[in-house]
Amino acid sequence: MPHDAIHKIKVLMGLWLTELDVRNDMLPPPGGLKLRHISHDLYGLASLVAADHIFIKTAASTSEVSYPPSNLEWKSLSLGTPEFKLCYFSIGGDHTKPANTKGKQALHKPAVYYNSVENLNLPSKVKEKISKASNAAFPYHNTAVCGHVSAAYILVGPTSALSALKEDEYLVVIQKYLFTNYGKNPPHEPTGTLEAARFFPLIEFHTNCKAIEQIRIDYQLDVGLDFVYDGSASDPSANAISRLKNTTKPTSAGIFRDGEVSYGMSLDALFTGYEKPVKYEICSYGLVKGMPGTLTEDTPPKIAPTTWDNIHFWSSYDRLSSTPGAPHALHSHWRWPVAAQEGRSPMIGLIGAIKGFPSNKEQFTGSVALPGAVLLGWPLIDPCLPNQTIQFAITNRDFVCNPKALSFEDKFMKEVVQKTAESQIDRPPGEIVKENAISFWMSYQASDSDRPKVGGGIIKKPTRAENAPWSGAFFIQGLYLAHSNERADNLFVGTIGVGGQKYDGKELNGTAKWKRTPLGQ
């Protein structure tokens, strides 16, 4: 078998099981870490999780920050090439074995498979970050991790791969995929009642290159969840059939903009806007320059709730998952409303009196403050990267991204056509039906620049010591997979099976656009 032939190994970490692409030498092939067929306790999460490129914008390419950026401003770099080379690889878990072995003894190798870090000309703090492969990022740094798959890549200057990188300058990217046990300590949501296992697909970067102004990572998650039987389905064997025979795993998605101070438990009372389920493909925003919305033209300017806060996935084998609660769903929240953030709303005292507010609260409050936004929840992003833009997309599984696109939006909204000459044209979003498998795309973009302030003015970028690298992590909130049934004691109210759309009374009615906001189109 050739040295660079690709095969798969199974990695068992507690009740987590996944497959990993490796070469014959047990190292990941070019293209970064690719996890396949991820499940917890045999409940599926995704058939693929990947982030194989990093996108760079340098001072040489533009003098002005723009959102969204044009194609020509971005430079795409593939992880694991001879230039952007692997320098660390580790698997921490229970067992690893070839994916095609049946009944053979698994190899007990939770180990570092490759480490050339000590030979690199890097600051000691960066080397330490690479070797701490199983540590989650703030505010989840105290979370117990039962397993990890980690790899680090380094690009050093001068190099033709990135001309802005000069001698003695570097760019390090660390992929840390972390897994936790099932439970509710620390809590996953503010009431502390939902049990789940958390998955952190973290990507860190460290660079001392002053010319790098923006860094972007695009994730692809082919989500596929199993139905959790709770006695409500007409067929008691539905759960077993779904889990053992249904390899397509049709999945539905819901997107939500939380109401800052809820006034009831209905969907309309809890959320400013929602789509449950998402009926058409979408590409929209979660944050813009660190803010959960866009600034209005008022004097002083205010934040309009034009971005989404969270996304949920559930098996579409049977019925809609409950909202709130969703005890059999995959959740990701990059912002909680002010009502759920410690010390920022009287609602906290009310929830605490009724249910008992959990002791671990920092994972809901966030650490990037929004001065001037008193009744607005702060985002869950790395405090080292406060100027962050989050975009996401949900597509049918058979969707083919635009191979010519470098901006995140153009991957979905444009398509390449070949007539007399090649060109790119607008592409409408497709319908997502219950029987479809879907893909979830997440884009994180950090800018090393000032950011706008609510009410006017700017917030200066964090100051760095001389020769200190620009560093930070993406996707720190992770995802949590819950596969409990719809019992009254594991959600605090819940509107089981209720869905729809809330756009100030407007329905989509087949006229959907890619970029939809909680306020409508």
PDB file of C-alpha atoms in Angstrom, residues 109-282:
ATOM      1  CA  LYS A 109      -3.121   3.769  22.118  1.00  0.00           C
ATOM      2  CA  PRO A 110      -4.266   7.071  23.572  1.00  0.00           C
ATOM      3  CA  ALA A 111      -1.014   8.732  22.592  1.00  0.00           C
ATOM      4  CA  VAL A 112       0.914  11.453  20.824  1.00  0.00           C
ATOM      5  CA  TYR A 113       1.608  10.058  17.365  1.00  0.00           C
ATOM      6  CA  TYR A 114       3.763  12.909  16.091  1.00  0.00           C
ATOM      7  CA  ASN A 115       5.509  15.859  17.748  1.00  0.00           C
ATOM      8  CA  SER A 116       8.145  18.083  16.165  1.00  0.00           C
ATOM      9  CA  VAL A 117       7.240  21.160  18.216  1.00  0.00           C
ATOM     10  CA  GLU A 118      10.444  21.313  20.245  1.00  0.00           C
ATOM     11  CA  ASN A 119      12.450  21.703  17.045  1.00  0.00           C
ATOM     12  CA  LEU A 120      10.451  24.746  15.936  1.00  0.00           C
ATOM     13  CA  ASN A 121      11.458  28.357  16.486  1.00  0.00           C
ATOM     14  CA  LEU A 122       8.312  29.297  18.419  1.00  0.00           C
ATOM     15  CA  PRO A 123       7.670  31.134  21.700  1.00  0.00           C
ATOM     16  CA  SER A 124       7.358  28.791  24.676  1.00  0.00           C
ATOM     17  CA  LYS A 125       3.729  29.849  25.256  1.00  0.00           C
ATOM     18  CA  VAL A 126       2.759  28.805  21.734  1.00  0.00           C
ATOM     19  CA  LYS A 127       4.519  25.449  22.164  1.00  0.00           C
ATOM     20  CA  GLU A 128       2.621  24.970  25.412  1.00  0.00           C
ATOM     21  CA  LYS A 129      -0.691  25.708  23.659  1.00  0.00           C
ATOM     22  CA  ILE A 130       0.049  23.017  21.070  1.00  0.00           C
ATOM     23  CA  SER A 131       0.896  20.389  23.680  1.00  0.00           C
ATOM     24  CA  LYS A 132      -2.224  21.103  25.791  1.00  0.00           C
ATOM     25  CA  ALA A 133      -4.369  19.229  23.335  1.00  0.00           C
ATOM     26  CA  SER A 134      -7.200  18.329  25.697  1.00  0.00           C
ATOM     27  CA  ASN A 135      -7.947  21.768  27.170  1.00  0.00           C
ATOM     28  CA  ALA A 136     -11.177  23.535  26.220  1.00  0.00           C
ATOM     29  CA  ALA A 137     -11.234  27.300  25.733  1.00  0.00           C
ATOM     30  CA  PHE A 138     -12.717  29.851  28.133  1.00  0.00           C
ATOM     31  CA  PRO A 139     -15.443  29.812  29.446  1.00  0.00           C
ATOM     32  CA  TYR A 140     -15.468  25.989  29.248  1.00  0.00           C
ATOM     33  CA  HIS A 141     -11.891  25.569  30.511  1.00  0.00           C
ATOM     34  CA  ASN A 142     -13.043  23.628  33.588  1.00  0.00           C
ATOM     35  CA  THR A 143     -15.068  21.126  31.565  1.00  0.00           C
ATOM     36  CA  ALA A 144     -13.898  17.525  31.970  1.00  0.00           C
ATOM     37  CA  VAL A 145     -12.869  16.065  28.612  1.00  0.00           C
ATOM     38  CA  CYS A 146     -13.096  12.297  28.062  1.00  0.00           C
ATOM     39  CA  GLY A 147     -11.266  12.270  24.732  1.00  0.00           C
ATOM     40  CA  HIS A 148      -9.713  14.372  21.999  1.00  0.00           C
ATOM     41  CA  VAL A 149      -8.311  14.281  18.481  1.00  0.00           C
ATOM     42  CA  SER A 150      -5.820  17.095  17.913  1.00  0.00           C
ATOM     43  CA  ALA A 151      -3.424  18.271  15.231  1.00  0.00           C
ATOM     44  CA  ALA A 152      -1.269  21.360  14.777  1.00  0.00           C
ATOM     45  CA  TYR A 153       0.083  22.884  11.568  1.00  0.00           C
ATOM     46  CA  ILE A 154       2.733  25.543  11.027  1.00  0.00           C
ATOM     47  CA  LEU A 155       3.555  27.878   8.151  1.00  0.00           C
ATOM     48  CA  VAL A 156       6.861  29.766   8.442  1.00  0.00           C
ATOM     49  CA  GLY A 157       8.193  32.635   6.408  1.00  0.00           C
ATOM     50  CA  PRO A 158       9.366  33.395   3.917  1.00  0.00           C
ATOM     51  CA  THR A 159       7.077  31.207   1.819  1.00  0.00           C
ATOM     52  CA  SER A 160       5.352  31.429  -1.539  1.00  0.00           C
ATOM     53  CA  ALA A 161       2.179  30.095   0.118  1.00  0.00           C
ATOM     54  CA  LEU A 162       1.721  33.454   1.896  1.00  0.00           C
ATOM     55  CA  SER A 163       3.963  36.251   0.686  1.00  0.00           C
ATOM     56  CA  ALA A 164       3.073  38.503   3.639  1.00  0.00           C
ATOM     57  CA  LEU A 165       4.857  36.079   5.985  1.00  0.00           C
ATOM     58  CA  LYS A 166       8.424  37.313   6.392  1.00  0.00           C
ATOM     59  CA  GLU A 167      11.506  35.750   7.928  1.00  0.00           C
ATOM     60  CA  ASP A 168      11.021  34.654  11.561  1.00  0.00           C
ATOM     61  CA  GLU A 169       7.254  35.044  11.195  1.00  0.00           C
ATOM     62  CA  TYR A 170       4.868  32.133  11.612  1.00  0.00           C
ATOM     63  CA  LEU A 171       1.238  31.078  11.482  1.00  0.00           C
ATOM     64  CA  VAL A 172       0.204  28.138  13.673  1.00  0.00           C
ATOM     65  CA  VAL A 173      -3.244  26.513  13.414  1.00  0.00           C
ATOM     66  CA  ILE A 174      -4.375  23.952  16.010  1.00  0.00           C
ATOM     67  CA  GLN A 175      -7.395  21.708  15.489  1.00  0.00           C
ATOM     68  CA  LYS A 176      -8.681  20.377  18.828  1.00  0.00           C
ATOM     69  CA  TYR A 177     -11.778  18.202  18.650  1.00  0.00           C
ATOM     70  CA  LEU A 178     -12.820  17.593  22.267  1.00  0.00           C
ATOM     71  CA  PHE A 179     -15.487  15.260  23.680  1.00  0.00           C
ATOM     72  CA  THR A 180     -17.211  15.214  27.094  1.00  0.00           C
ATOM     73  CA  ASN A 181     -19.330  12.686  28.974  1.00  0.00           C
ATOM     74  CA  TYR A 182     -23.130  12.741  29.122  1.00  0.00           C
ATOM     75  CA  GLY A 183     -24.625  14.725  31.985  1.00  0.00           C
ATOM     76  CA  LYS A 184     -25.549  18.221  33.144  1.00  0.00           C
ATOM     77  CA  ASN A 185     -22.506  19.322  35.136  1.00  0.00           C
ATOM     78  CA  PRO A 186     -21.516  21.885  34.015  1.00  0.00           C
ATOM     79  CA  PRO A 187     -24.989  22.863  32.755  1.00  0.00           C
ATOM     80  CA  HIS A 188     -25.662  23.155  29.044  1.00  0.00           C
ATOM     81  CA  GLU A 189     -28.545  25.623  29.376  1.00  0.00           C
ATOM     82  CA  PRO A 190     -29.524  28.137  32.077  1.00  0.00           C
ATOM     83  CA  THR A 191     -32.033  25.965  33.954  1.00  0.00           C
ATOM     84  CA  GLY A 192     -29.500  23.167  34.388  1.00  0.00           C
ATOM     85  CA  THR A 193     -32.056  20.445  33.639  1.00  0.00           C
ATOM     86  CA  LEU A 194     -30.967  19.146  30.236  1.00  0.00           C
ATOM     87  CA  GLU A 195     -28.548  16.214  30.038  1.00  0.00           C
ATOM     88  CA  ALA A 196     -26.211  16.100  27.046  1.00  0.00           C
ATOM     89  CA  ALA A 197     -22.682  15.330  25.865  1.00  0.00           C
ATOM     90  CA  ARG A 198     -20.679  18.207  24.455  1.00  0.00           C
ATOM     91  CA  PHE A 199     -18.466  18.255  21.344  1.00  0.00           C
ATOM     92  CA  PHE A 200     -15.974  21.099  20.840  1.00  0.00           C
ATOM     93  CA  PRO A 201     -14.600  21.387  17.264  1.00  0.00           C
ATOM     94  CA  LEU A 202     -12.078  24.028  18.346  1.00  0.00           C
ATOM     95  CA  ILE A 203      -9.623  25.686  15.996  1.00  0.00           C
ATOM     96  CA  GLU A 204      -6.952  27.987  17.424  1.00  0.00           C
ATOM     97  CA  PHE A 205      -4.463  30.179  15.631  1.00  0.00           C
ATOM     98  CA  HIS A 206      -1.274  31.967  16.683  1.00  0.00           C
ATOM     99  CA  THR A 207       0.693  34.359  14.478  1.00  0.00           C
ATOM    100  CA  ASN A 208       3.304  37.084  14.915  1.00  0.00           C
ATOM    101  CA  CYS A 209       2.785  38.360  11.365  1.00  0.00           C
ATOM    102  CA  LYS A 210       1.688  42.007  11.634  1.00  0.00           C
ATOM    103  CA  ALA A 211       0.425  42.017   8.040  1.00  0.00           C
ATOM    104  CA  ILE A 212      -2.326  39.462   8.792  1.00  0.00           C
ATOM    105  CA  GLU A 213      -5.468  41.475   9.516  1.00  0.00           C
ATOM    106  CA  GLN A 214      -8.239  38.891   9.225  1.00  0.00           C
ATOM    107  CA  ILE A 215      -8.458  35.117   9.641  1.00  0.00           C
ATOM    108  CA  ARG A 216     -11.437  32.937   8.734  1.00  0.00           C
ATOM    109  CA  ILE A 217     -12.280  29.276   9.256  1.00  0.00           C
ATOM    110  CA  ASP A 218     -15.187  27.538   7.472  1.00  0.00           C
ATOM    111  CA  TYR A 219     -16.580  24.323   8.967  1.00  0.00           C
ATOM    112  CA  GLN A 220     -18.663  21.641   7.277  1.00  0.00           C
ATOM    113  CA  LEU A 221     -20.836  19.360   9.418  1.00  0.00           C
ATOM    114  CA  ASP A 222     -22.958  16.741   7.666  1.00  0.00           C
ATOM    115  CA  VAL A 223     -25.455  16.402  10.506  1.00  0.00           C
ATOM    116  CA  GLY A 224     -27.311  13.121  10.909  1.00  0.00           C
ATOM    117  CA  LEU A 225     -29.320  12.438  14.074  1.00  0.00           C
ATOM    118  CA  ASP A 226     -31.218   9.380  15.287  1.00  0.00           C
ATOM    119  CA  PHE A 227     -34.797   9.358  16.487  1.00  0.00           C
ATOM    120  CA  VAL A 228     -35.234   8.942  20.256  1.00  0.00           C
ATOM    121  CA  TYR A 229     -38.303   6.802  20.979  1.00  0.00           C
ATOM    122  CA  ASP A 230     -40.347   8.151  23.892  1.00  0.00           C
ATOM    123  CA  GLY A 231     -43.630   6.269  23.558  1.00  0.00           C
ATOM    124  CA  SER A 232     -45.289   8.884  21.366  1.00  0.00           C
ATOM    125  CA  ALA A 233     -44.606   7.266  17.989  1.00  0.00           C
ATOM    126  CA  SER A 234     -47.122   4.907  16.440  1.00  0.00           C
ATOM    127  CA  ASP A 235     -44.447   2.270  15.895  1.00  0.00           C
ATOM    128  CA  PRO A 236     -42.569   1.210  19.075  1.00  0.00           C
ATOM    129  CA  SER A 237     -39.718  -0.156  16.951  1.00  0.00           C
ATOM    130  CA  ALA A 238     -39.221   3.232  15.267  1.00  0.00           C
ATOM    131  CA  ASN A 239     -36.131   4.040  17.304  1.00  0.00           C
ATOM    132  CA  ALA A 240     -34.386   0.761  16.502  1.00  0.00           C
ATOM    133  CA  ILE A 241     -35.303   1.016  12.826  1.00  0.00           C
ATOM    134  CA  SER A 242     -33.974   4.546  12.617  1.00  0.00           C
ATOM    135  CA  ARG A 243     -30.723   3.804  14.405  1.00  0.00           C
ATOM    136  CA  LEU A 244     -29.848   0.479  12.797  1.00  0.00           C
ATOM    137  CA  LYS A 245     -31.228   0.694   9.261  1.00  0.00           C
ATOM    138  CA  ASN A 246     -31.561   4.346   8.336  1.00  0.00           C
ATOM    139  CA  THR A 247     -28.124   5.339   7.051  1.00  0.00           C
ATOM    140  CA  THR A 248     -29.398   8.575   5.474  1.00  0.00           C
ATOM    141  CA  LYS A 249     -30.547   9.951   8.839  1.00  0.00           C
ATOM    142  CA  PRO A 250     -32.899  12.703   7.610  1.00  0.00           C
ATOM    143  CA  THR A 251     -32.546  15.704   9.900  1.00  0.00           C
ATOM    144  CA  SER A 252     -34.430  18.961  10.425  1.00  0.00           C
ATOM    145  CA  ALA A 253     -33.084  22.289  11.693  1.00  0.00           C
ATOM    146  CA  GLY A 254     -34.477  25.236  13.621  1.00  0.00           C
ATOM    147  CA  ILE A 255     -32.913  28.690  13.972  1.00  0.00           C
ATOM    148  CA  PHE A 256     -33.822  31.184  16.684  1.00  0.00           C
ATOM    149  CA  ARG A 257     -33.288  34.760  17.844  1.00  0.00           C
ATOM    150  CA  ASP A 258     -33.893  34.842  21.585  1.00  0.00           C
ATOM    151  CA  GLY A 259     -36.078  37.468  23.192  1.00  0.00           C
ATOM    152  CA  GLU A 260     -33.905  39.387  25.641  1.00  0.00           C
ATOM    153  CA  VAL A 261     -36.439  39.271  28.494  1.00  0.00           C
ATOM    154  CA  SER A 262     -39.086  36.603  27.925  1.00  0.00           C
ATOM    155  CA  TYR A 263     -42.676  37.335  28.928  1.00  0.00           C
ATOM    156  CA  GLY A 264     -44.108  33.824  28.590  1.00  0.00           C
ATOM    157  CA  MET A 265     -43.377  30.291  27.416  1.00  0.00           C
ATOM    158  CA  SER A 266     -44.884  30.355  23.917  1.00  0.00           C
ATOM    159  CA  LEU A 267     -42.585  30.496  20.906  1.00  0.00           C
ATOM    160  CA  ASP A 268     -43.644  34.066  20.152  1.00  0.00           C
ATOM    161  CA  ALA A 269     -42.967  35.107  23.752  1.00  0.00           C
ATOM    162  CA  LEU A 270     -39.563  33.436  23.922  1.00  0.00           C
ATOM    163  CA  PHE A 271     -38.132  34.441  20.555  1.00  0.00           C
ATOM    164  CA  THR A 272     -37.829  37.599  18.474  1.00  0.00           C
ATOM    165  CA  GLY A 273     -37.718  35.448  15.362  1.00  0.00           C
ATOM    166  CA  TYR A 274     -37.513  31.782  14.452  1.00  0.00           C
ATOM    167  CA  GLU A 275     -37.807  29.205  11.698  1.00  0.00           C
ATOM    168  CA  LYS A 276     -38.839  25.794  12.995  1.00  0.00           C
ATOM    169  CA  PRO A 277     -38.167  23.853  10.906  1.00  0.00           C
ATOM    170  CA  VAL A 278     -36.003  25.640   8.332  1.00  0.00           C
ATOM    171  CA  LYS A 279     -37.923  25.074   5.075  1.00  0.00           C
ATOM    172  CA  TYR A 280     -35.454  26.612   2.624  1.00  0.00           C
ATOM    173  CA  GLU A 281     -31.693  26.651   2.429  1.00  0.00           C
ATOM    174  CA  ILE A 282     -30.226  29.652   4.222  1.00  0.00           C
TER     175      ILE A 282
END
